[in-house]
Structures are given as C-alpha cells and as structure tokens.
C-alpha cells in the first residue's frame, strides 16, 4: 500500500512538473512576442518622430529620400541605444551573480 501511495505521489509530481514546463514555454514565447512588439512600437514611434519634425519645418516640397534616411538613422540610433541598455542589464546581472 505504501508503495502504491508513493507511486501516486510520484505520478502527481511528474504531472505538475510537465504543467510547469508547459507554462514556462508559454511564458518564454510570450516574452519573445512582447519584445518583438516593443521593437515594432519603437520603430513606429521613431518614424512618427522624424515625420513630425519634418512636417513642422516643412518646405513646400519635401525630399522623401531625405526623410527616409533620417528615419533609418533614427532607427539605428534607437537600436544601438537598446543594445547598450541590454548590455548594461547583462553586466548588472553578471556582477550580481559574481
């Protein structure tokens, strides 16, 4: 009887572990999705910022190639800023770990 109870407890623990693994995978997937959405939002905000700046000082004819170049440059700056923040976070985690 004790062996049977022990087997039941082990089986329930295995089921709980599988549920936790499934939830962990879901959380990881959702975190990836959130990161992707944040990048998309940042890209859209960058484009809007550049376009707004151009529209405020707009000449009668706007050079779209110039605007597009400014958008790309601003995106690159934002991407580099994000990479810097990620590296700083990594460094903090490593320093806390050690």
Backbone as numpy.savetxt, mean C-alpha at the origin, in Angstrom:
# Nx Ny Nz CAx CAy CAz Cx Cy Cz
-10.61 -43.63 26.43 -11.43 -42.44 26.43 -10.56 -41.17 26.43
-9.53 -41.16 27.25 -8.63 -40.00 27.28 -7.98 -39.79 25.90
-7.63 -40.88 25.26 -7.02 -40.78 23.93 -8.00 -40.18 22.93
-9.26 -40.61 23.02 -10.29 -40.07 22.14 -10.48 -38.57 22.37
-10.53 -38.16 23.63 -10.67 -36.74 23.96 -9.48 -35.94 23.44
-8.30 -36.50 23.61 -7.09 -35.85 23.14 -7.10 -35.70 21.62
-7.56 -36.73 20.93 -7.67 -36.65 19.47 -8.66 -35.57 19.05
-9.77 -35.45 19.76 -10.77 -34.42 19.48 -10.18 -33.02 19.69
-9.44 -32.86 20.78 -8.82 -31.57 21.06 -7.81 -31.22 19.98
-7.00 -32.18 19.56 -6.00 -31.96 18.52 -6.70 -31.59 17.21
-7.79 -32.29 16.90 -8.53 -32.01 15.67 -9.09 -30.59 15.68
-9.66 -30.17 16.82 -10.20 -28.81 16.93 -9.09 -27.77 16.80
-7.95 -28.04 17.39 -6.81 -27.11 17.28 -6.35 -26.98 15.83
-6.30 -28.10 15.11 -5.91 -28.08 13.71 -6.90 -27.25 12.89
-8.18 -27.42 13.18 -9.20 -26.65 12.47 -9.04 -25.15 12.76
-8.78 -24.80 14.01 -8.58 -23.39 14.37 -7.35 -22.83 13.67
-6.28 -23.63 13.61 -5.06 -23.17 12.95 -5.32 -22.93 11.46
-6.07 -23.82 10.82 -6.39 -23.63 9.41 -7.23 -22.38 9.19
-8.16 -22.13 10.10 -8.97 -20.91 10.00 -8.10 -19.66 10.15
-7.17 -19.70 11.09 -6.28 -18.56 11.29 -5.39 -18.34 10.06
-4.91 -19.41 9.47 -4.08 -19.31 8.27 -4.89 -18.69 7.14
-6.15 -19.13 6.98 -7.02 -18.57 5.95 -7.23 -17.07 6.19
-7.49 -16.70 7.43 -7.71 -15.29 7.76 -6.43 -14.48 7.53
-5.29 -15.05 7.86 -4.02 -14.37 7.66 -3.78 -14.10 6.18
-4.08 -15.07 5.33 -3.94 -14.89 3.89 -4.86 -13.81 3.38
-6.07 -13.78 3.91 -7.04 -12.75 3.51 -6.56 -11.37 3.92
-6.02 -11.26 5.14 -5.51 -9.98 5.62 -4.35 -9.52 4.75
-3.46 -10.43 4.40 -2.32 -10.09 3.54 -2.80 -9.60 2.19
-3.77 -10.29 1.61 -4.32 -9.89 0.32 -4.97 -8.51 0.40
-5.74 -8.29 1.47 -6.40 -7.00 1.64 -5.39 -5.88 1.87
-4.32 -6.16 2.60 -3.28 -5.15 2.80 -2.63 -4.78 1.47
-2.41 -5.76 0.61 -1.87 -5.49 -0.71 -2.81 -4.64 -1.53
-4.08 -4.94 -1.43 -5.10 -4.18 -2.17 -5.16 -2.74 -1.66
-5.08 -2.57 -0.35 -5.09 -1.22 0.23 -3.87 -0.43 -0.24
-2.71 -1.08 -0.27 -1.50 -0.40 -0.75 -1.65 0.05 -2.20
-2.20 -0.83 -3.01 -2.41 -0.50 -4.42 -3.39 0.67 -4.56
-4.44 0.66 -3.78 -5.41 1.76 -3.83 -4.79 3.07 -3.35
-3.94 3.00 -2.34 -3.26 4.21 -1.86 -2.36 4.79 -2.95
-1.64 3.92 -3.66 -0.78 4.39 -4.75 -1.62 5.03 -5.85
-2.74 4.41 -6.19 -3.62 4.97 -7.22 -4.16 6.33 -6.79
-4.56 6.42 -5.54 -5.06 7.69 -5.01 -3.98 8.75 -5.06
-2.77 8.38 -4.66 -1.68 9.35 -4.67 -1.38 9.82 -6.09
-1.42 8.91 -7.04 -1.19 9.27 -8.44 -2.26 10.24 -8.93
-3.51 9.96 -8.59 -4.62 10.83 -9.01 -4.50 12.20 -8.34
-4.14 12.22 -7.05 -3.97 13.49 -6.36 -2.84 14.31 -6.98
-1.78 13.63 -7.37 -0.65 14.31 -8.00 -1.08 14.94 -9.31
-1.78 14.18 -10.13 -2.26 14.72 -11.40 -3.17 15.92 -11.17
-4.06 15.80 -10.21 -4.99 16.89 -9.93 -4.22 18.14 -9.46
-3.20 17.93 -8.62 -2.41 19.05 -8.11 -1.73 19.80 -9.25
-1.08 19.03 -10.13 -0.38 19.66 -11.24 -1.36 20.38 -12.17
-2.46 19.72 -12.49 -3.44 20.35 -13.37 -4.02 21.61 -12.74
-4.27 21.57 -11.45 -4.81 22.74 -10.77 -3.81 23.89 -10.83
-2.52 23.59 -10.58 -1.50 24.64 -10.66 -1.44 25.24 -12.06
-1.53 24.39 -13.05 -1.48 24.87 -14.43 -2.71 25.70 -14.78
-3.85 25.30 -14.29 -5.08 26.01 -14.62 -5.12 27.39 -13.96
-4.51 27.52 -12.78 -4.49 28.81 -12.10 -3.70 29.84 -12.90
-2.56 29.43 -13.44 -1.75 30.37 -14.19 -1.84 30.13 -15.68
-2.99 29.70 -16.12 -3.17 29.26 -17.50 -3.03 30.40 -18.51
-2.25 30.12 -19.52 -2.15 31.00 -20.68 -3.32 30.63 -21.60
-3.57 31.41 -22.62 -4.67 31.05 -23.53 -4.49 29.65 -24.12
-3.24 29.25 -24.36 -3.01 27.92 -24.92 -2.07 27.15 -24.00
-2.49 26.00 -23.53 -1.68 25.22 -22.60 -0.98 24.10 -23.37
0.32 23.93 -23.10 1.11 22.88 -23.73 0.86 21.57 -22.97
0.12 20.66 -23.57 -0.23 19.42 -22.88 0.99 18.54 -22.61
1.98 18.58 -23.49 3.20 17.80 -23.25 3.90 18.30 -21.99
3.92 19.61 -21.82 4.53 20.20 -20.62 3.79 19.77 -19.36
2.47 19.81 -19.42 1.67 19.40 -18.27 1.90 17.93 -17.96
1.91 17.10 -19.00 2.13 15.67 -18.79 3.51 15.42 -18.18
4.52 16.15 -18.63 5.86 16.00 -18.06 5.87 16.40 -16.59
5.17 17.48 -16.27 5.09 17.90 -14.86 4.38 16.86 -14.01
3.32 16.25 -14.55 2.61 15.21 -13.81 3.56 14.03 -13.55
4.28 13.62 -14.57 5.21 12.49 -14.42 6.30 12.83 -13.42
6.83 14.04 -13.48 7.87 14.43 -12.53 7.34 14.45 -11.10
6.13 14.98 -10.93 5.53 15.01 -9.60 5.28 13.60 -9.09
4.83 12.70 -9.98 4.62 11.30 -9.58 5.94 10.67 -9.14
7.00 10.96 -9.87 8.30 10.40 -9.53 8.76 10.90 -8.16
8.56 12.19 -7.91 8.92 12.75 -6.60 8.11 12.08 -5.50
6.82 11.93 -5.72 5.96 11.28 -4.72 6.38 9.83 -4.50
6.73 9.14 -5.59 7.15 7.74 -5.47 8.45 7.65 -4.67
9.39 8.54 -4.95 10.65 8.55 -4.21 10.42 8.89 -2.74
9.50 9.82 -2.48 9.19 10.17 -1.10 8.60 8.96 -0.37
7.72 8.23 -1.04 7.12 7.04 -0.45 8.18 5.97 -0.18
9.09 5.78 -1.14 10.17 4.81 -0.94 11.04 5.19 0.25
11.32 6.48 0.40 12.10 6.95 1.53 11.40 6.63 2.85
10.10 6.91 2.89 9.33 6.62 4.11 9.32 5.13 4.42
9.18 4.29 3.38 9.19 2.84 3.59 10.54 2.39 4.14
11.64 2.93 3.59 12.97 2.57 4.07 13.17 3.02 5.51
12.68 4.22 5.83 12.79 4.69 7.20 12.02 3.78 8.15
10.84 3.34 7.72 10.06 2.41 8.54 10.80 1.09 8.72
11.39 0.58 7.63 12.18 -0.66 7.72 13.33 -0.48 8.70
14.03 0.64 8.61 15.16 0.90 9.50 14.71 0.96 10.95
13.56 1.59 11.20 13.03 1.64 12.56 12.71 0.24 13.08
12.08 -0.57 12.23 11.75 -1.93 12.64 13.02 -2.73 12.94
14.01 -2.59 12.08 15.27 -3.30 12.31 15.96 -2.83 13.58
15.98 -1.53 13.80 16.64 -1.02 15.01 15.87 -1.47 16.25
14.55 -1.51 16.17 13.76 -2.01 17.31 14.03 -3.50 17.54
14.18 -4.23 16.45 14.41 -5.66 16.54 15.76 -5.96 17.21
16.77 -5.17 16.85 18.10 -5.43 17.37 18.40 -4.52 18.54
